[in-house]
């Protein structure tokens, strides 16, 4: 059973601090990794994708991938209350399907 | 909101009813998906259509029946559902489900289904 694991949270972070969200996956053949954000009552929206080991930066967001450790993370710098949402990690597995984590709820405290 | 629309947004039905969910994408994509999202659980892939052909059916009970008349429209026909089928049903689309690792899925707003 191919799995993606995330801490369900909630993760509470003060406004302006760095929020760190983590995800581990079991399928060593995975090639693509995605972070989606889902606001309460809304549908998931893609915020970052990463395919190679290392860091990928996009504005205040940085995705980090370590395939050897089967670990992918998302850092949000200068956290804002509008970042409060559930963050879903998704992994493109060797079975040609996206495998989803259950999500981490992030709360940014003003 | 996005290029993927879903109707209705909310649906309450009894276990003996028959209803249908509709999804339409305006992105020119060739793949469409149905997902089930239950509280605190990962998204569950139900069905995948690529170029109107069904390519995945993840052991979904027959009380859920998909239909894809063209690449822009997707339906989910519901009949004799159970209370445990209550969930958020999300439709998504992407360029091509077989194109591999860079294919990005875009979601509709979902249908909140309650089965009494």
PDB file of C-alpha atoms in Angstrom:
ATOM      1  CA  UNK A   1       0.000   0.000   0.000  1.00  0.00           C
ATOM      2  CA  UNK A   2       1.587   3.225  -1.163  1.00  0.00           C
ATOM      3  CA  UNK A   3       1.126   5.936   1.439  1.00  0.00           C
ATOM      4  CA  UNK A   4       1.719   9.594   2.075  1.00  0.00           C
ATOM      5  CA  UNK A   5       1.884  10.660   5.701  1.00  0.00           C
ATOM      6  CA  UNK A   6       1.306  14.114   7.151  1.00  0.00           C
ATOM      7  CA  UNK A   7       0.827  15.325  10.689  1.00  0.00           C
ATOM      8  CA  UNK A   8      -2.826  16.370  10.879  1.00  0.00           C
ATOM      9  CA  UNK A   9      -2.099  19.303  13.208  1.00  0.00           C
ATOM     10  CA  UNK A  10      -3.294  21.862  13.843  1.00  0.00           C
ATOM     11  CA  UNK A  11       0.064  23.558  13.529  1.00  0.00           C
ATOM     12  CA  UNK A  12      -0.084  26.982  15.140  1.00  0.00           C
ATOM     13  CA  UNK A  13       2.460  29.589  14.012  1.00  0.00           C
ATOM     14  CA  UNK A  14       2.714  33.290  14.957  1.00  0.00           C
ATOM     15  CA  UNK A  15       2.220  35.821  12.196  1.00  0.00           C
ATOM     16  CA  UNK A  16       5.527  36.686  10.532  1.00  0.00           C
ATOM     17  CA  UNK A  17       7.225  33.433  11.533  1.00  0.00           C
ATOM     18  CA  UNK A  18       8.222  30.512   9.333  1.00  0.00           C
ATOM     19  CA  UNK A  19       5.704  27.679   9.011  1.00  0.00           C
ATOM     20  CA  UNK A  20       7.218  24.268   8.291  1.00  0.00           C
ATOM     21  CA  UNK A  21       5.008  21.500   6.914  1.00  0.00           C
ATOM     22  CA  UNK A  22       6.287  17.974   6.452  1.00  0.00           C
ATOM     23  CA  UNK A  23       5.341  14.942   4.404  1.00  0.00           C
ATOM     24  CA  UNK A  24       6.800  11.449   4.085  1.00  0.00           C
ATOM     25  CA  UNK A  25       6.010   8.894   1.408  1.00  0.00           C
ATOM     26  CA  UNK A  26       6.503   5.175   1.068  1.00  0.00           C
ATOM     27  CA  UNK A  27       6.918   4.677  -2.701  1.00  0.00           C
ATOM     28  CA  UNK A  28      10.611   4.919  -3.569  1.00  0.00           C
ATOM     29  CA  UNK A  29       9.692   5.123  -7.252  1.00  0.00           C
ATOM     30  CA  UNK A  30       7.880   8.444  -6.815  1.00  0.00           C
ATOM     31  CA  UNK A  31       9.029  11.171  -9.199  1.00  0.00           C
ATOM     32  CA  UNK A  32       6.818  14.197  -8.606  1.00  0.00           C
ATOM     33  CA  UNK A  33       5.660  15.943  -5.488  1.00  0.00           C
ATOM     34  CA  UNK A  34       2.974  18.558  -5.049  1.00  0.00           C
ATOM     35  CA  UNK A  35       1.706  20.833  -2.338  1.00  0.00           C
ATOM     36  CA  UNK A  36      -1.921  21.939  -2.494  1.00  0.00           C
ATOM     37  CA  UNK A  37      -3.644  24.430  -0.223  1.00  0.00           C
ATOM     38  CA  UNK A  38      -7.275  23.953   0.764  1.00  0.00           C
ATOM     39  CA  UNK A  39      -9.185  26.676   2.547  1.00  0.00           C
ATOM     40  CA  UNK A  40     -12.123  25.577   4.676  1.00  0.00           C
ATOM     41  CA  UNK A  41     -15.115  24.846   2.447  1.00  0.00           C
ATOM     42  CA  UNK A  42     -13.065  25.248  -0.727  1.00  0.00           C
ATOM     43  CA  UNK A  43     -11.333  22.905  -3.136  1.00  0.00           C
ATOM     44  CA  UNK A  44      -7.582  22.195  -3.260  1.00  0.00           C
ATOM     45  CA  UNK A  45      -5.383  24.555  -5.288  1.00  0.00           C
ATOM     46  CA  UNK A  46      -1.832  23.859  -6.373  1.00  0.00           C
ATOM     47  CA  UNK A  47       0.815  26.058  -4.788  1.00  0.00           C
ATOM     48  CA  UNK A  48       4.089  24.226  -5.464  1.00  0.00           C
ATOM     49  CA  UNK A  49       5.474  21.268  -7.360  1.00  0.00           C
ATOM     50  CA  UNK A  50       8.973  19.803  -7.080  1.00  0.00           C
ATOM     51  CA  UNK A  51      10.682  17.060  -9.029  1.00  0.00           C
ATOM     52  CA  UNK A  52      14.379  17.146  -8.084  1.00  0.00           C
ATOM     53  CA  UNK A  53      16.241  16.853  -4.814  1.00  0.00           C
ATOM     54  CA  UNK A  54      16.913  20.145  -3.116  1.00  0.00           C
ATOM     55  CA  UNK A  55      14.991  23.366  -2.694  1.00  0.00           C
ATOM     56  CA  UNK A  56      12.576  25.181  -4.971  1.00  0.00           C
ATOM     57  CA  UNK A  57      11.515  28.703  -4.090  1.00  0.00           C
ATOM     58  CA  UNK A  58       8.450  30.631  -5.235  1.00  0.00           C
ATOM     59  CA  UNK A  59       7.858  33.894  -3.408  1.00  0.00           C
ATOM     60  CA  UNK A  60       7.320  33.163   0.280  1.00  0.00           C
ATOM     61  CA  UNK A  61       7.074  29.424  -0.360  1.00  0.00           C
ATOM     62  CA  UNK A  62       9.961  26.948  -0.488  1.00  0.00           C
ATOM     63  CA  UNK A  63       9.534  23.256  -1.233  1.00  0.00           C
ATOM     64  CA  UNK A  64      12.293  20.899  -0.137  1.00  0.00           C
ATOM     65  CA  UNK A  65      12.754  17.349  -1.425  1.00  0.00           C
ATOM     66  CA  UNK A  66      14.980  14.588  -0.110  1.00  0.00           C
ATOM     67  CA  UNK A  67      14.364  11.405  -2.081  1.00  0.00           C
ATOM     68  CA  UNK A  68      16.867   9.364  -0.079  1.00  0.00           C
ATOM     69  CA  UNK A  69      14.900  10.054   3.092  1.00  0.00           C
ATOM     70  CA  UNK A  70      11.540   9.999   1.229  1.00  0.00           C
ATOM     71  CA  UNK A  71      10.693  13.347   2.682  1.00  0.00           C
ATOM     72  CA  UNK A  72       9.229  16.521   1.240  1.00  0.00           C
ATOM     73  CA  UNK A  73       8.518  19.736   3.097  1.00  0.00           C
ATOM     74  CA  UNK A  74       6.981  23.132   2.531  1.00  0.00           C
ATOM     75  CA  UNK A  75       8.269  26.271   4.226  1.00  0.00           C
ATOM     76  CA  UNK A  76       6.176  29.424   4.344  1.00  0.00           C
ATOM     77  CA  UNK A  77       8.158  32.527   5.252  1.00  0.00           C
ATOM     78  CA  UNK A  78       6.617  35.640   6.802  1.00  0.00           C
ATOM     79  CA  UNK A  79       3.411  33.715   7.549  1.00  0.00           C
ATOM     80  CA  UNK A  80       0.194  35.663   7.142  1.00  0.00           C
ATOM     81  CA  UNK A  81      -3.282  34.957   8.570  1.00  0.00           C
ATOM     82  CA  UNK A  82      -4.382  34.325   4.974  1.00  0.00           C
ATOM     83  CA  UNK A  83      -2.041  31.313   4.943  1.00  0.00           C
ATOM     84  CA  UNK A  84      -4.305  29.583   7.454  1.00  0.00           C
ATOM     85  CA  UNK A  85      -5.587  26.522   5.601  1.00  0.00           C
ATOM     86  CA  UNK A  86      -5.080  22.793   5.256  1.00  0.00           C
ATOM     87  CA  UNK A  87      -2.023  21.860   3.215  1.00  0.00           C
ATOM     88  CA  UNK A  88      -2.195  18.639   1.224  1.00  0.00           C
ATOM     89  CA  UNK A  89       0.870  16.753   0.072  1.00  0.00           C
ATOM     90  CA  UNK A  90       0.457  14.665  -3.090  1.00  0.00           C
ATOM     91  CA  UNK A  91       2.963  12.290  -4.631  1.00  0.00           C
ATOM     92  CA  UNK A  92       2.957  10.942  -8.182  1.00  0.00           C
ATOM     93  CA  UNK A  93       3.627   7.286  -7.575  1.00  0.00           C
ATOM     94  CA  UNK A  94       5.146   4.538  -9.660  1.00  0.00           C
ATOM     95  CA  UNK A  95       1.584   3.285 -10.266  1.00  0.00           C
ATOM     96  CA  UNK A  96       0.874   6.442 -12.294  1.00  0.00           C
ATOM     97  CA  UNK A  97      -1.568   7.849  -9.782  1.00  0.00           C
ATOM     98  CA  UNK A  98      -1.445  10.765  -7.388  1.00  0.00           C
ATOM     99  CA  UNK A  99      -1.327   9.526  -3.810  1.00  0.00           C
ATOM    100  CA  UNK A 100      -2.618  12.069  -1.306  1.00  0.00           C
ATOM    101  CA  UNK A 101      -1.853  12.771   2.304  1.00  0.00           C
ATOM    102  CA  UNK A 102      -4.686  13.636   4.685  1.00  0.00           C
ATOM    103  CA  UNK A 103      -3.357  17.181   5.106  1.00  0.00           C
ATOM    104  CA  UNK A 104      -1.959  19.394   7.852  1.00  0.00           C
ATOM    105  CA  UNK A 105      -4.126  22.154   9.241  1.00  0.00           C
ATOM    106  CA  UNK A 106      -2.111  25.362   9.626  1.00  0.00           C
ATOM    107  CA  UNK A 107      -3.256  28.237  11.823  1.00  0.00           C
ATOM    108  CA  UNK A 108      -1.436  31.571  11.667  1.00  0.00           C
ATOM    109  CA  UNK A 109      -2.040  33.594  14.823  1.00  0.00           C
ATOM    110  CA  UNK A 110      -2.108  37.393  14.440  1.00  0.00           C
TER     111      UNK A 110
ATOM    112  CA  UNK B   1     -13.095  30.665  -9.159  1.00  0.00           C
ATOM    113  CA  UNK B   2     -11.371  28.086 -11.409  1.00  0.00           C
ATOM    114  CA  UNK B   3     -11.878  26.683 -14.887  1.00  0.00           C
ATOM    115  CA  UNK B   4     -13.712  23.678 -13.427  1.00  0.00           C
ATOM    116  CA  UNK B   5     -17.333  24.015 -12.361  1.00  0.00           C
ATOM    117  CA  UNK B   6     -19.535  21.583 -10.467  1.00  0.00           C
ATOM    118  CA  UNK B   7     -23.259  21.426  -9.847  1.00  0.00           C
ATOM    119  CA  UNK B   8     -25.004  21.189  -7.537  1.00  0.00           C
ATOM    120  CA  UNK B   9     -22.829  22.606  -4.760  1.00  0.00           C
ATOM    121  CA  UNK B  10     -24.923  20.938  -2.088  1.00  0.00           C
ATOM    122  CA  UNK B  11     -27.121  17.848  -2.291  1.00  0.00           C
ATOM    123  CA  UNK B  12     -29.211  16.050   0.294  1.00  0.00           C
ATOM    124  CA  UNK B  13     -30.700  12.747  -0.753  1.00  0.00           C
ATOM    125  CA  UNK B  14     -32.384   9.736   0.717  1.00  0.00           C
ATOM    126  CA  UNK B  15     -31.010   6.246   0.304  1.00  0.00           C
ATOM    127  CA  UNK B  16     -33.603   5.379  -2.326  1.00  0.00           C
ATOM    128  CA  UNK B  17     -33.102   8.467  -4.481  1.00  0.00           C
ATOM    129  CA  UNK B  18     -31.288   8.738  -7.787  1.00  0.00           C
ATOM    130  CA  UNK B  19     -29.315  11.898  -8.482  1.00  0.00           C
ATOM    131  CA  UNK B  20     -26.447  13.032 -10.679  1.00  0.00           C
ATOM    132  CA  UNK B  21     -23.463  15.292 -10.115  1.00  0.00           C
ATOM    133  CA  UNK B  22     -22.168  17.350 -13.017  1.00  0.00           C
ATOM    134  CA  UNK B  23     -18.701  18.655 -13.751  1.00  0.00           C
ATOM    135  CA  UNK B  24     -17.563  20.869 -16.611  1.00  0.00           C
ATOM    136  CA  UNK B  25     -14.054  22.055 -17.393  1.00  0.00           C
ATOM    137  CA  UNK B  26     -13.196  25.067 -19.551  1.00  0.00           C
ATOM    138  CA  UNK B  27      -9.431  24.518 -19.626  1.00  0.00           C
ATOM    139  CA  UNK B  28      -9.116  22.460 -22.796  1.00  0.00           C
ATOM    140  CA  UNK B  29      -7.946  19.458 -20.802  1.00  0.00           C
ATOM    141  CA  UNK B  30      -8.272  15.836 -21.832  1.00  0.00           C
ATOM    142  CA  UNK B  31      -8.422  14.091 -18.460  1.00  0.00           C
ATOM    143  CA  UNK B  32     -11.117  14.317 -15.810  1.00  0.00           C
ATOM    144  CA  UNK B  33     -11.311  12.816 -12.341  1.00  0.00           C
ATOM    145  CA  UNK B  34     -13.781  12.134  -9.560  1.00  0.00           C
ATOM    146  CA  UNK B  35     -12.498  12.214  -5.978  1.00  0.00           C
ATOM    147  CA  UNK B  36     -14.213  11.611  -2.638  1.00  0.00           C
ATOM    148  CA  UNK B  37     -13.043  13.698   0.311  1.00  0.00           C
ATOM    149  CA  UNK B  38     -14.098  12.669   3.811  1.00  0.00           C
ATOM    150  CA  UNK B  39     -13.120  14.493   6.982  1.00  0.00           C
ATOM    151  CA  UNK B  40      -9.525  13.888   8.092  1.00  0.00           C
ATOM    152  CA  UNK B  41      -8.945  11.322   5.327  1.00  0.00           C
ATOM    153  CA  UNK B  42      -6.809  11.557   2.191  1.00  0.00           C
ATOM    154  CA  UNK B  43      -8.490  12.301  -1.087  1.00  0.00           C
ATOM    155  CA  UNK B  44      -9.798   9.054  -2.558  1.00  0.00           C
ATOM    156  CA  UNK B  45      -9.529   8.724  -6.322  1.00  0.00           C
ATOM    157  CA  UNK B  46     -12.713   7.172  -7.686  1.00  0.00           C
ATOM    158  CA  UNK B  47     -12.601   7.389 -11.478  1.00  0.00           C
ATOM    159  CA  UNK B  48     -10.323   8.715 -14.192  1.00  0.00           C
ATOM    160  CA  UNK B  49     -11.232   9.469 -17.797  1.00  0.00           C
ATOM    161  CA  UNK B  50      -8.576  10.283 -20.373  1.00  0.00           C
ATOM    162  CA  UNK B  51      -9.730  11.364 -23.831  1.00  0.00           C
ATOM    163  CA  UNK B  52     -13.229  10.169 -22.846  1.00  0.00           C
ATOM    164  CA  UNK B  53     -12.047   6.665 -22.017  1.00  0.00           C
ATOM    165  CA  UNK B  54     -12.257   5.379 -18.455  1.00  0.00           C
ATOM    166  CA  UNK B  55      -8.763   4.458 -17.335  1.00  0.00           C
ATOM    167  CA  UNK B  56      -9.242   3.957 -13.601  1.00  0.00           C
ATOM    168  CA  UNK B  57     -11.963   2.586 -11.388  1.00  0.00           C
ATOM    169  CA  UNK B  58     -10.552   2.274  -7.899  1.00  0.00           C
ATOM    170  CA  UNK B  59     -12.877  -0.445  -6.607  1.00  0.00           C
ATOM    171  CA  UNK B  60     -15.771   1.957  -6.363  1.00  0.00           C
ATOM    172  CA  UNK B  61     -19.166   0.434  -5.474  1.00  0.00           C
ATOM    173  CA  UNK B  62     -21.574   0.115  -8.369  1.00  0.00           C
ATOM    174  CA  UNK B  63     -23.990   2.560  -6.742  1.00  0.00           C
ATOM    175  CA  UNK B  64     -21.637   5.197  -8.201  1.00  0.00           C
ATOM    176  CA  UNK B  65     -21.722   5.288 -11.995  1.00  0.00           C
ATOM    177  CA  UNK B  66     -19.576   7.727 -13.998  1.00  0.00           C
ATOM    178  CA  UNK B  67     -20.289   9.075 -17.454  1.00  0.00           C
ATOM    179  CA  UNK B  68     -18.009  11.120 -19.691  1.00  0.00           C
ATOM    180  CA  UNK B  69     -19.757  12.166 -22.927  1.00  0.00           C
ATOM    181  CA  UNK B  70     -16.844  14.379 -24.043  1.00  0.00           C
ATOM    182  CA  UNK B  71     -13.581  15.746 -22.683  1.00  0.00           C
ATOM    183  CA  UNK B  72     -15.290  18.758 -21.140  1.00  0.00           C
ATOM    184  CA  UNK B  73     -18.089  17.081 -19.216  1.00  0.00           C
ATOM    185  CA  UNK B  74     -18.175  14.465 -16.496  1.00  0.00           C
ATOM    186  CA  UNK B  75     -21.109  13.091 -14.539  1.00  0.00           C
ATOM    187  CA  UNK B  76     -21.420  10.943 -11.475  1.00  0.00           C
ATOM    188  CA  UNK B  77     -24.746   9.121 -11.257  1.00  0.00           C
ATOM    189  CA  UNK B  78     -25.797   8.157  -7.762  1.00  0.00           C
ATOM    190  CA  UNK B  79     -28.356   5.545  -6.691  1.00  0.00           C
ATOM    191  CA  UNK B  80     -29.215   3.702  -3.486  1.00  0.00           C
ATOM    192  CA  UNK B  81     -26.444   5.420  -1.581  1.00  0.00           C
ATOM    193  CA  UNK B  82     -25.546   4.764   2.039  1.00  0.00           C
ATOM    194  CA  UNK B  83     -25.080   7.316   4.842  1.00  0.00           C
ATOM    195  CA  UNK B  84     -21.315   6.586   4.795  1.00  0.00           C
ATOM    196  CA  UNK B  85     -21.240   7.970   1.243  1.00  0.00           C
ATOM    197  CA  UNK B  86     -21.807  11.445   2.664  1.00  0.00           C
ATOM    198  CA  UNK B  87     -18.721  13.449   1.743  1.00  0.00           C
ATOM    199  CA  UNK B  88     -17.366  16.204  -0.493  1.00  0.00           C
ATOM    200  CA  UNK B  89     -17.151  15.000  -4.091  1.00  0.00           C
ATOM    201  CA  UNK B  90     -14.501  16.788  -6.083  1.00  0.00           C
ATOM    202  CA  UNK B  91     -14.040  16.870  -9.816  1.00  0.00           C
ATOM    203  CA  UNK B  92     -10.635  17.663 -11.288  1.00  0.00           C
ATOM    204  CA  UNK B  93      -9.135  17.971 -14.743  1.00  0.00           C
ATOM    205  CA  UNK B  94      -5.644  17.837 -16.193  1.00  0.00           C
ATOM    206  CA  UNK B  95      -4.010  17.973 -19.578  1.00  0.00           C
ATOM    207  CA  UNK B  96      -3.441  14.232 -19.926  1.00  0.00           C
ATOM    208  CA  UNK B  97      -3.485  11.658 -17.131  1.00  0.00           C
ATOM    209  CA  UNK B  98      -0.855   9.565 -18.927  1.00  0.00           C
ATOM    210  CA  UNK B  99       1.589  12.410 -19.529  1.00  0.00           C
ATOM    211  CA  UNK B 100       3.366  11.588 -16.361  1.00  0.00           C
ATOM    212  CA  UNK B 101       4.831  13.399 -13.507  1.00  0.00           C
ATOM    213  CA  UNK B 102       4.329  16.982 -14.595  1.00  0.00           C
ATOM    214  CA  UNK B 103       0.586  16.727 -15.168  1.00  0.00           C
ATOM    215  CA  UNK B 104      -1.172  19.157 -12.815  1.00  0.00           C
ATOM    216  CA  UNK B 105      -4.731  18.614 -11.642  1.00  0.00           C
ATOM    217  CA  UNK B 106      -7.140  21.529 -11.227  1.00  0.00           C
ATOM    218  CA  UNK B 107     -10.142  21.103  -8.984  1.00  0.00           C
ATOM    219  CA  UNK B 108     -13.730  22.235  -9.092  1.00  0.00           C
ATOM    220  CA  UNK B 109     -15.438  23.642  -5.978  1.00  0.00           C
ATOM    221  CA  UNK B 110     -16.981  20.288  -5.072  1.00  0.00           C
ATOM    222  CA  UNK B 111     -20.443  18.971  -4.228  1.00  0.00           C
ATOM    223  CA  UNK B 112     -21.223  18.497  -0.544  1.00  0.00           C
ATOM    224  CA  UNK B 113     -23.357  15.341  -0.462  1.00  0.00           C
ATOM    225  CA  UNK B 114     -25.431  14.274   2.524  1.00  0.00           C
ATOM    226  CA  UNK B 115     -27.186  10.905   2.446  1.00  0.00           C
ATOM    227  CA  UNK B 116     -29.979  10.526   4.972  1.00  0.00           C
TER     228      UNK B 116
END
